[in-house]
Amino acid sequence: MGKTLTAALRSAIVMALLFALLLGLIYPLVLTGFGQMLFPAQANGSLVVEQGRVIGSTVVGQAFVSERYFRSRPSAAGKGYDGLASSGSNLGPTSAALAERVRADLASYRTSPGSLVPPDLVTASASGLDPDLSPEAAFYQVPRIARVRSLPEPRVRALVEANVRRPLLGEPHVNLLALNRALDRLGPAG
């Protein structure tokens, strides 16, 4: 009896160690290696480098608050777009704090009483780090951008249209970092 228990215990410990080694070290290293070989940019965070300096990532949003730029969605991650604090606000539909924040955001975007502001300009994403906007939200901001940068609206509208991505699956979207970089290359910055 004691010998079979010892043998069973030994084989259980050996299997636990083997699986820990396989699934805790070998498997992650193999996947990391494949990721680095096949998708190096994505595996390293899809970083955007300009003049030798990292200016952002195409997959993690950042706050664009200047009137000169297309603004991003509200972020509930930390103090806004903090990658270490990625999360939603967890405020429910009956939350007074959420209603007040949305009211303030609506007031900052409305160009005239009763104008309809696209929902993603006043609602945070689940992660709080969304790098994209809907095309409607980007087009809504065209008049402000054109005015601040002294550019013709059709030119700014064409820039937005050129930056709309239409994936095979999912909704059309505009990456804000790409759009704002293209905007800077376009001309006057106001």
mmCIF file with all atom_site columns, C-alpha atoms in Angstrom:
data_model
loop_
_atom_site.group_PDB
_atom_site.id
_atom_site.type_symbol
_atom_site.label_atom_id
_atom_site.label_alt_id
_atom_site.label_comp_id
_atom_site.label_asym_id
_atom_site.label_entity_id
_atom_site.label_seq_id
_atom_site.pdbx_PDB_ins_code
_atom_site.Cartn_x
_atom_site.Cartn_y
_atom_site.Cartn_z
_atom_site.occupancy
_atom_site.B_iso_or_equiv
_atom_site.pdbx_formal_charge
_atom_site.auth_seq_id
_atom_site.auth_comp_id
_atom_site.auth_asym_id
_atom_site.auth_atom_id
_atom_site.pdbx_PDB_model_num
ATOM 1   C CA . MET A 1 1   ? 0.000   0.000  0.000   1.00 0.00 ? 1   MET A CA 1
ATOM 2   C CA . GLY A 1 2   ? 2.746   2.445  0.984   1.00 0.00 ? 2   GLY A CA 1
ATOM 3   C CA . LYS A 1 3   ? 4.777   1.651  -2.123  1.00 0.00 ? 3   LYS A CA 1
ATOM 4   C CA . THR A 1 4   ? 1.885   2.355  -4.525  1.00 0.00 ? 4   THR A CA 1
ATOM 5   C CA . LEU A 1 5   ? 1.059   5.591  -2.702  1.00 0.00 ? 5   LEU A CA 1
ATOM 6   C CA . THR A 1 6   ? 4.682   6.733  -2.974  1.00 0.00 ? 6   THR A CA 1
ATOM 7   C CA . ALA A 1 7   ? 4.791   5.824  -6.677  1.00 0.00 ? 7   ALA A CA 1
ATOM 8   C CA . ALA A 1 8   ? 1.514   7.642  -7.345  1.00 0.00 ? 8   ALA A CA 1
ATOM 9   C CA . LEU A 1 9   ? 2.700   10.684 -5.420  1.00 0.00 ? 9   LEU A CA 1
ATOM 10  C CA . ARG A 1 10  ? 6.027   10.702 -7.262  1.00 0.00 ? 10  ARG A CA 1
ATOM 11  C CA . SER A 1 11  ? 4.356   10.467 -10.690 1.00 0.00 ? 11  SER A CA 1
ATOM 12  C CA . ALA A 1 12  ? 1.900   13.238 -9.712  1.00 0.00 ? 12  ALA A CA 1
ATOM 13  C CA . ILE A 1 13  ? 4.769   15.532 -8.674  1.00 0.00 ? 13  ILE A CA 1
ATOM 14  C CA . VAL A 1 14  ? 6.744   14.730 -11.839 1.00 0.00 ? 14  VAL A CA 1
ATOM 15  C CA . MET A 1 15  ? 3.692   15.436 -14.032 1.00 0.00 ? 15  MET A CA 1
ATOM 16  C CA . ALA A 1 16  ? 2.964   18.696 -12.186 1.00 0.00 ? 16  ALA A CA 1
ATOM 17  C CA . LEU A 1 17  ? 6.566   19.841 -12.688 1.00 0.00 ? 17  LEU A CA 1
ATOM 18  C CA . LEU A 1 18  ? 6.560   18.792 -16.361 1.00 0.00 ? 18  LEU A CA 1
ATOM 19  C CA . PHE A 1 19  ? 3.306   20.629 -17.063 1.00 0.00 ? 19  PHE A CA 1
ATOM 20  C CA . ALA A 1 20  ? 4.514   23.680 -15.136 1.00 0.00 ? 20  ALA A CA 1
ATOM 21  C CA . LEU A 1 21  ? 7.671   23.707 -17.275 1.00 0.00 ? 21  LEU A CA 1
ATOM 22  C CA . LEU A 1 22  ? 5.754   23.071 -20.499 1.00 0.00 ? 22  LEU A CA 1
ATOM 23  C CA . LEU A 1 23  ? 2.877   25.501 -19.943 1.00 0.00 ? 23  LEU A CA 1
ATOM 24  C CA . GLY A 1 24  ? 4.664   28.048 -17.785 1.00 0.00 ? 24  GLY A CA 1
ATOM 25  C CA . LEU A 1 25  ? 7.913   28.401 -19.728 1.00 0.00 ? 25  LEU A CA 1
ATOM 26  C CA . ILE A 1 26  ? 8.212   26.505 -23.016 1.00 0.00 ? 26  ILE A CA 1
ATOM 27  C CA . TYR A 1 27  ? 4.757   27.308 -24.472 1.00 0.00 ? 27  TYR A CA 1
ATOM 28  C CA . PRO A 1 28  ? 4.940   31.080 -23.697 1.00 0.00 ? 28  PRO A CA 1
ATOM 29  C CA . LEU A 1 29  ? 8.487   31.276 -25.115 1.00 0.00 ? 29  LEU A CA 1
ATOM 30  C CA . VAL A 1 30  ? 7.446   29.483 -28.323 1.00 0.00 ? 30  VAL A CA 1
ATOM 31  C CA . LEU A 1 31  ? 4.444   31.790 -28.785 1.00 0.00 ? 31  LEU A CA 1
ATOM 32  C CA . THR A 1 32  ? 6.575   34.862 -28.076 1.00 0.00 ? 32  THR A CA 1
ATOM 33  C CA . GLY A 1 33  ? 9.121   33.658 -30.638 1.00 0.00 ? 33  GLY A CA 1
ATOM 34  C CA . PHE A 1 34  ? 6.434   33.116 -33.285 1.00 0.00 ? 34  PHE A CA 1
ATOM 35  C CA . GLY A 1 35  ? 4.936   36.515 -32.502 1.00 0.00 ? 35  GLY A CA 1
ATOM 36  C CA . GLN A 1 36  ? 8.305   38.236 -32.846 1.00 0.00 ? 36  GLN A CA 1
ATOM 37  C CA . MET A 1 37  ? 9.067   36.425 -36.121 1.00 0.00 ? 37  MET A CA 1
ATOM 38  C CA . LEU A 1 38  ? 5.677   36.752 -37.804 1.00 0.00 ? 38  LEU A CA 1
ATOM 39  C CA . PHE A 1 39  ? 4.294   40.006 -36.354 1.00 0.00 ? 39  PHE A CA 1
ATOM 40  C CA . PRO A 1 40  ? 7.187   42.000 -34.852 1.00 0.00 ? 40  PRO A CA 1
ATOM 41  C CA . ALA A 1 41  ? 5.461   45.411 -34.870 1.00 0.00 ? 41  ALA A CA 1
ATOM 42  C CA . GLN A 1 42  ? 2.280   44.095 -33.257 1.00 0.00 ? 42  GLN A CA 1
ATOM 43  C CA . ALA A 1 43  ? 4.177   41.924 -30.756 1.00 0.00 ? 43  ALA A CA 1
ATOM 44  C CA . ASN A 1 44  ? 6.028   45.019 -29.574 1.00 0.00 ? 44  ASN A CA 1
ATOM 45  C CA . GLY A 1 45  ? 2.950   47.199 -29.053 1.00 0.00 ? 45  GLY A CA 1
ATOM 46  C CA . SER A 1 46  ? 2.337   48.667 -32.545 1.00 0.00 ? 46  SER A CA 1
ATOM 47  C CA . LEU A 1 47  ? 4.414   51.685 -31.570 1.00 0.00 ? 47  LEU A CA 1
ATOM 48  C CA . VAL A 1 48  ? 4.543   54.736 -33.814 1.00 0.00 ? 48  VAL A CA 1
ATOM 49  C CA . VAL A 1 49  ? 8.015   56.285 -33.987 1.00 0.00 ? 49  VAL A CA 1
ATOM 50  C CA . GLU A 1 50  ? 8.649   59.753 -35.358 1.00 0.00 ? 50  GLU A CA 1
ATOM 51  C CA . GLN A 1 51  ? 12.160  61.212 -35.555 1.00 0.00 ? 51  GLN A CA 1
ATOM 52  C CA . GLY A 1 52  ? 13.490  58.446 -33.317 1.00 0.00 ? 52  GLY A CA 1
ATOM 53  C CA . ARG A 1 53  ? 10.888  59.113 -30.613 1.00 0.00 ? 53  ARG A CA 1
ATOM 54  C CA . VAL A 1 54  ? 7.878   56.957 -29.714 1.00 0.00 ? 54  VAL A CA 1
ATOM 55  C CA . ILE A 1 55  ? 4.810   59.172 -30.064 1.00 0.00 ? 55  ILE A CA 1
ATOM 56  C CA . GLY A 1 56  ? 2.099   56.604 -29.446 1.00 0.00 ? 56  GLY A CA 1
ATOM 57  C CA . SER A 1 57  ? 0.613   53.274 -30.392 1.00 0.00 ? 57  SER A CA 1
ATOM 58  C CA . THR A 1 58  ? -1.976  52.431 -32.999 1.00 0.00 ? 58  THR A CA 1
ATOM 59  C CA . VAL A 1 59  ? -3.721  50.069 -30.565 1.00 0.00 ? 59  VAL A CA 1
ATOM 60  C CA . VAL A 1 60  ? -3.727  52.128 -27.354 1.00 0.00 ? 60  VAL A CA 1
ATOM 61  C CA . GLY A 1 61  ? -5.536  55.448 -27.322 1.00 0.00 ? 61  GLY A CA 1
ATOM 62  C CA . GLN A 1 62  ? -4.175  58.683 -25.973 1.00 0.00 ? 62  GLN A CA 1
ATOM 63  C CA . ALA A 1 63  ? -5.796  61.931 -24.963 1.00 0.00 ? 63  ALA A CA 1
ATOM 64  C CA . PHE A 1 64  ? -5.996  64.574 -27.671 1.00 0.00 ? 64  PHE A CA 1
ATOM 65  C CA . VAL A 1 65  ? -7.372  67.628 -25.898 1.00 0.00 ? 65  VAL A CA 1
ATOM 66  C CA . SER A 1 66  ? -6.086  70.514 -28.023 1.00 0.00 ? 66  SER A CA 1
ATOM 67  C CA . GLU A 1 67  ? -8.631  72.222 -30.259 1.00 0.00 ? 67  GLU A CA 1
ATOM 68  C CA . ARG A 1 68  ? -6.135  71.673 -33.108 1.00 0.00 ? 68  ARG A CA 1
ATOM 69  C CA . TYR A 1 69  ? -6.703  67.913 -33.039 1.00 0.00 ? 69  TYR A CA 1
ATOM 70  C CA . PHE A 1 70  ? -9.540  65.460 -33.389 1.00 0.00 ? 70  PHE A CA 1
ATOM 71  C CA . ARG A 1 71  ? -10.460 64.620 -29.817 1.00 0.00 ? 71  ARG A CA 1
ATOM 72  C CA . SER A 1 72  ? -10.568 61.111 -28.470 1.00 0.00 ? 72  SER A CA 1
ATOM 73  C CA . ARG A 1 73  ? -13.317 59.410 -26.528 1.00 0.00 ? 73  ARG A CA 1
ATOM 74  C CA . PRO A 1 74  ? -13.605 60.109 -22.818 1.00 0.00 ? 74  PRO A CA 1
ATOM 75  C CA . SER A 1 75  ? -11.417 57.728 -20.831 1.00 0.00 ? 75  SER A CA 1
ATOM 76  C CA . ALA A 1 76  ? -12.087 56.256 -17.418 1.00 0.00 ? 76  ALA A CA 1
ATOM 77  C CA . ALA A 1 77  ? -8.593  54.746 -17.205 1.00 0.00 ? 77  ALA A CA 1
ATOM 78  C CA . GLY A 1 78  ? -6.831  56.463 -14.328 1.00 0.00 ? 78  GLY A CA 1
ATOM 79  C CA . LYS A 1 79  ? -6.572  60.170 -15.032 1.00 0.00 ? 79  LYS A CA 1
ATOM 80  C CA . GLY A 1 80  ? -7.388  59.411 -18.656 1.00 0.00 ? 80  GLY A CA 1
ATOM 81  C CA . TYR A 1 81  ? -5.695  57.056 -21.083 1.00 0.00 ? 81  TYR A CA 1
ATOM 82  C CA . ASP A 1 82  ? -3.476  55.541 -18.395 1.00 0.00 ? 82  ASP A CA 1
ATOM 83  C CA . GLY A 1 83  ? -2.471  52.105 -19.682 1.00 0.00 ? 83  GLY A CA 1
ATOM 84  C CA . LEU A 1 84  ? -1.742  50.888 -16.157 1.00 0.00 ? 84  LEU A CA 1
ATOM 85  C CA . ALA A 1 85  ? -5.311  51.625 -15.067 1.00 0.00 ? 85  ALA A CA 1
ATOM 86  C CA . SER A 1 86  ? -7.249  50.230 -18.023 1.00 0.00 ? 86  SER A CA 1
ATOM 87  C CA . SER A 1 87  ? -10.906 49.844 -17.150 1.00 0.00 ? 87  SER A CA 1
ATOM 88  C CA . GLY A 1 88  ? -14.316 51.300 -17.653 1.00 0.00 ? 88  GLY A CA 1
ATOM 89  C CA . SER A 1 89  ? -15.850 53.748 -15.209 1.00 0.00 ? 89  SER A CA 1
ATOM 90  C CA . ASN A 1 90  ? -18.244 51.123 -13.828 1.00 0.00 ? 90  ASN A CA 1
ATOM 91  C CA . LEU A 1 91  ? -20.825 53.885 -13.481 1.00 0.00 ? 91  LEU A CA 1
ATOM 92  C CA . GLY A 1 92  ? -24.323 52.591 -14.142 1.00 0.00 ? 92  GLY A CA 1
ATOM 93  C CA . PRO A 1 93  ? -27.133 54.235 -16.110 1.00 0.00 ? 93  PRO A CA 1
ATOM 94  C CA . THR A 1 94  ? -28.631 55.702 -12.928 1.00 0.00 ? 94  THR A CA 1
ATOM 95  C CA . SER A 1 95  ? -25.318 57.204 -11.742 1.00 0.00 ? 95  SER A CA 1
ATOM 96  C CA . ALA A 1 96  ? -25.458 60.956 -11.125 1.00 0.00 ? 96  ALA A CA 1
ATOM 97  C CA . ALA A 1 97  ? -21.680 61.207 -11.711 1.00 0.00 ? 97  ALA A CA 1
ATOM 98  C CA . LEU A 1 98  ? -22.024 59.586 -15.152 1.00 0.00 ? 98  LEU A CA 1
ATOM 99  C CA . ALA A 1 99  ? -24.955 61.818 -16.095 1.00 0.00 ? 99  ALA A CA 1
ATOM 100 C CA . GLU A 1 100 ? -23.001 64.925 -15.055 1.00 0.00 ? 100 GLU A CA 1
ATOM 101 C CA . ARG A 1 101 ? -19.899 63.886 -17.021 1.00 0.00 ? 101 ARG A CA 1
ATOM 102 C CA . VAL A 1 102 ? -21.959 63.170 -20.138 1.00 0.00 ? 102 VAL A CA 1
ATOM 103 C CA . ARG A 1 103 ? -23.779 66.526 -19.756 1.00 0.00 ? 103 ARG A CA 1
ATOM 104 C CA . ALA A 1 104 ? -20.434 68.349 -19.517 1.00 0.00 ? 104 ALA A CA 1
ATOM 105 C CA . ASP A 1 105 ? -19.058 66.479 -22.549 1.00 0.00 ? 105 ASP A CA 1
ATOM 106 C CA . LEU A 1 106 ? -22.215 67.216 -24.543 1.00 0.00 ? 106 LEU A CA 1
ATOM 107 C CA . ALA A 1 107 ? -21.932 70.908 -23.699 1.00 0.00 ? 107 ALA A CA 1
ATOM 108 C CA . SER A 1 108 ? -18.313 71.006 -24.858 1.00 0.00 ? 108 SER A CA 1
ATOM 109 C CA . TYR A 1 109 ? -19.173 69.406 -28.210 1.00 0.00 ? 109 TYR A CA 1
ATOM 110 C CA . ARG A 1 110 ? -22.541 70.929 -29.091 1.00 0.00 ? 110 ARG A CA 1
ATOM 111 C CA . THR A 1 111 ? -22.270 73.525 -31.802 1.00 0.00 ? 111 THR A CA 1
ATOM 112 C CA . SER A 1 112 ? -25.923 74.547 -31.521 1.00 0.00 ? 112 SER A CA 1
ATOM 113 C CA . PRO A 1 113 ? -28.776 73.719 -29.127 1.00 0.00 ? 113 PRO A CA 1
ATOM 114 C CA . GLY A 1 114 ? -30.254 70.344 -29.923 1.00 0.00 ? 114 GLY A CA 1
ATOM 115 C CA . SER A 1 115 ? -27.448 69.254 -32.260 1.00 0.00 ? 115 SER A CA 1
ATOM 116 C CA . LEU A 1 116 ? -26.874 65.510 -32.071 1.00 0.00 ? 116 LEU A CA 1
ATOM 117 C CA . VAL A 1 117 ? -23.419 64.591 -30.793 1.00 0.00 ? 117 VAL A CA 1
ATOM 118 C CA . PRO A 1 118 ? -22.210 61.104 -31.818 1.00 0.00 ? 118 PRO A CA 1
ATOM 119 C CA . PRO A 1 119 ? -22.393 58.783 -28.789 1.00 0.00 ? 119 PRO A CA 1
ATOM 120 C CA . ASP A 1 120 ? -18.733 57.764 -28.820 1.00 0.00 ? 120 ASP A CA 1
ATOM 121 C CA . LEU A 1 121 ? -17.666 61.371 -28.184 1.00 0.00 ? 121 LEU A CA 1
ATOM 122 C CA . VAL A 1 122 ? -19.421 61.334 -24.802 1.00 0.00 ? 122 VAL A CA 1
ATOM 123 C CA . THR A 1 123 ? -19.160 57.680 -23.737 1.00 0.00 ? 123 THR A CA 1
ATOM 124 C CA . ALA A 1 124 ? -15.999 55.923 -22.588 1.00 0.00 ? 124 ALA A CA 1
ATOM 125 C CA . SER A 1 125 ? -15.052 52.563 -24.036 1.00 0.00 ? 125 SER A CA 1
ATOM 126 C CA . ALA A 1 126 ? -14.946 49.466 -21.833 1.00 0.00 ? 126 ALA A CA 1
ATOM 127 C CA . SER A 1 127 ? -11.147 49.537 -21.624 1.00 0.00 ? 127 SER A CA 1
ATOM 128 C CA . GLY A 1 128 ? -10.836 53.308 -21.415 1.00 0.00 ? 128 GLY A CA 1
ATOM 129 C CA . LEU A 1 129 ? -8.020  53.052 -23.981 1.00 0.00 ? 129 LEU A CA 1
ATOM 130 C CA . ASP A 1 130 ? -9.870  52.943 -27.302 1.00 0.00 ? 130 ASP A CA 1
ATOM 131 C CA . PRO A 1 131 ? -7.624  54.345 -30.089 1.00 0.00 ? 131 PRO A CA 1
ATOM 132 C CA . ASP A 1 132 ? -10.460 54.684 -32.597 1.00 0.00 ? 132 ASP A CA 1
ATOM 133 C CA . LEU A 1 133 ? -13.564 56.758 -33.238 1.00 0.00 ? 133 LEU A CA 1
ATOM 134 C CA . SER A 1 134 ? -16.541 56.119 -35.447 1.00 0.00 ? 134 SER A CA 1
ATOM 135 C CA . PRO A 1 135 ? -16.410 57.969 -38.781 1.00 0.00 ? 135 PRO A CA 1
ATOM 136 C CA . GLU A 1 136 ? -19.465 59.952 -37.607 1.00 0.00 ? 136 GLU A CA 1
ATOM 137 C CA . ALA A 1 137 ? -17.582 61.198 -34.539 1.00 0.00 ? 137 ALA A CA 1
ATOM 138 C CA . ALA A 1 138 ? -14.615 62.250 -36.675 1.00 0.00 ? 138 ALA A CA 1
ATOM 139 C CA . PHE A 1 139 ? -16.801 63.984 -39.285 1.00 0.00 ? 139 PHE A CA 1
ATOM 140 C CA . TYR A 1 140 ? -18.649 65.802 -36.471 1.00 0.00 ? 140 TYR A CA 1
ATOM 141 C CA . GLN A 1 141 ? -15.369 67.485 -35.472 1.00 0.00 ? 141 GLN A CA 1
ATOM 142 C CA . VAL A 1 142 ? -14.442 68.622 -39.020 1.00 0.00 ? 142 VAL A CA 1
ATOM 143 C CA . PRO A 1 143 ? -15.904 72.175 -38.751 1.00 0.00 ? 143 PRO A CA 1
ATOM 144 C CA . ARG A 1 144 ? -13.948 72.894 -35.548 1.00 0.00 ? 144 ARG A CA 1
ATOM 145 C CA . ILE A 1 145 ? -10.688 71.521 -36.970 1.00 0.00 ? 145 ILE A CA 1
ATOM 146 C CA . ALA A 1 146 ? -11.123 73.456 -40.227 1.00 0.00 ? 146 ALA A CA 1
ATOM 147 C CA . ARG A 1 147 ? -11.826 76.693 -38.336 1.00 0.00 ? 147 ARG A CA 1
ATOM 148 C CA . VAL A 1 148 ? -8.937  76.351 -35.856 1.00 0.00 ? 148 VAL A CA 1
ATOM 149 C CA . ARG A 1 149 ? -6.419  75.329 -38.519 1.00 0.00 ? 149 ARG A CA 1
ATOM 150 C CA . SER A 1 150 ? -7.681  77.741 -41.198 1.00 0.00 ? 150 SER A CA 1
ATOM 151 C CA . LEU A 1 151 ? -8.284  74.881 -43.614 1.00 0.00 ? 151 LEU A CA 1
ATOM 152 C CA . PRO A 1 152 ? -11.197 74.400 -46.005 1.00 0.00 ? 152 PRO A CA 1
ATOM 153 C CA . GLU A 1 153 ? -13.774 71.976 -44.589 1.00 0.00 ? 153 GLU A CA 1
ATOM 154 C CA . PRO A 1 154 ? -13.827 69.800 -47.737 1.00 0.00 ? 154 PRO A CA 1
ATOM 155 C CA . ARG A 1 155 ? -10.080 69.249 -47.384 1.00 0.00 ? 155 ARG A CA 1
ATOM 156 C CA . VAL A 1 156 ? -10.402 68.154 -43.735 1.00 0.00 ? 156 VAL A CA 1
ATOM 157 C CA . ARG A 1 157 ? -13.445 66.016 -44.593 1.00 0.00 ? 157 ARG A CA 1
ATOM 158 C CA . ALA A 1 158 ? -11.434 64.302 -47.363 1.00 0.00 ? 158 ALA A CA 1
ATOM 159 C CA . LEU A 1 159 ? -8.645  63.628 -44.864 1.00 0.00 ? 159 LEU A CA 1
ATOM 160 C CA . VAL A 1 160 ? -11.097 61.927 -42.509 1.00 0.00 ? 160 VAL A CA 1
ATOM 161 C CA . GLU A 1 161 ? -12.542 59.879 -45.374 1.00 0.00 ? 161 GLU A CA 1
ATOM 162 C CA . ALA A 1 162 ? -9.031  58.791 -46.392 1.00 0.00 ? 162 ALA A CA 1
ATOM 163 C CA . ASN A 1 163 ? -8.412  57.569 -42.828 1.00 0.00 ? 163 ASN A CA 1
ATOM 164 C CA . VAL A 1 164 ? -11.621 55.559 -42.400 1.00 0.00 ? 164 VAL A CA 1
ATOM 165 C CA . ARG A 1 165 ? -10.790 51.861 -42.086 1.00 0.00 ? 165 ARG A CA 1
ATOM 166 C CA . ARG A 1 166 ? -13.461 49.427 -43.198 1.00 0.00 ? 166 ARG A CA 1
ATOM 167 C CA . PRO A 1 167 ? -12.495 45.983 -41.896 1.00 0.00 ? 167 PRO A CA 1
ATOM 168 C CA . LEU A 1 168 ? -13.988 42.804 -43.293 1.00 0.00 ? 168 LEU A CA 1
ATOM 169 C CA . LEU A 1 169 ? -15.474 42.141 -39.858 1.00 0.00 ? 169 LEU A CA 1
ATOM 170 C CA . GLY A 1 170 ? -16.525 44.890 -37.479 1.00 0.00 ? 170 GLY A CA 1
ATOM 171 C CA . GLU A 1 171 ? -17.533 48.498 -37.794 1.00 0.00 ? 171 GLU A CA 1
ATOM 172 C CA . PRO A 1 172 ? -15.752 51.181 -39.810 1.00 0.00 ? 172 PRO A CA 1
ATOM 173 C CA . HIS A 1 173 ? -13.445 53.249 -37.620 1.00 0.00 ? 173 HIS A CA 1
ATOM 174 C CA . VAL A 1 174 ? -10.851 56.014 -37.696 1.00 0.00 ? 174 VAL A CA 1
ATOM 175 C CA . ASN A 1 175 ? -7.566  55.653 -35.808 1.00 0.00 ? 175 ASN A CA 1
ATOM 176 C CA . LEU A 1 176 ? -7.052  58.999 -34.073 1.00 0.00 ? 176 LEU A CA 1
ATOM 177 C CA . LEU A 1 177 ? -3.273  58.882 -33.924 1.00 0.00 ? 177 LEU A CA 1
ATOM 178 C CA . ALA A 1 178 ? -3.051  58.242 -37.677 1.00 0.00 ? 178 ALA A CA 1
ATOM 179 C CA . LEU A 1 179 ? -5.668  60.916 -38.409 1.00 0.00 ? 179 LEU A CA 1
ATOM 180 C CA . ASN A 1 180 ? -4.014  63.572 -36.233 1.00 0.00 ? 180 ASN A CA 1
ATOM 181 C CA . ARG A 1 181 ? -0.574  62.810 -37.696 1.00 0.00 ? 181 ARG A CA 1
ATOM 182 C CA . ALA A 1 182 ? -2.039  63.186 -41.200 1.00 0.00 ? 182 ALA A CA 1
ATOM 183 C CA . LEU A 1 183 ? -3.655  66.434 -40.064 1.00 0.00 ? 183 LEU A CA 1
ATOM 184 C CA . ASP A 1 184 ? -0.280  67.787 -38.926 1.00 0.00 ? 184 ASP A CA 1
ATOM 185 C CA . ARG A 1 185 ? 1.195   66.947 -42.340 1.00 0.00 ? 185 ARG A CA 1
ATOM 186 C CA . LEU A 1 186 ? -1.714  68.687 -44.072 1.00 0.00 ? 186 LEU A CA 1
ATOM 187 C CA . GLY A 1 187 ? -0.883  72.265 -43.315 1.00 0.00 ? 187 GLY A CA 1
ATOM 188 C CA . PRO A 1 188 ? -1.588  75.259 -41.039 1.00 0.00 ? 188 PRO A CA 1
ATOM 189 C CA . ALA A 1 189 ? -1.909  74.421 -37.385 1.00 0.00 ? 189 ALA A CA 1
ATOM 190 C CA . GLY A 1 190 ? -3.836  77.525 -36.347 1.00 0.00 ? 190 GLY A CA 1
#
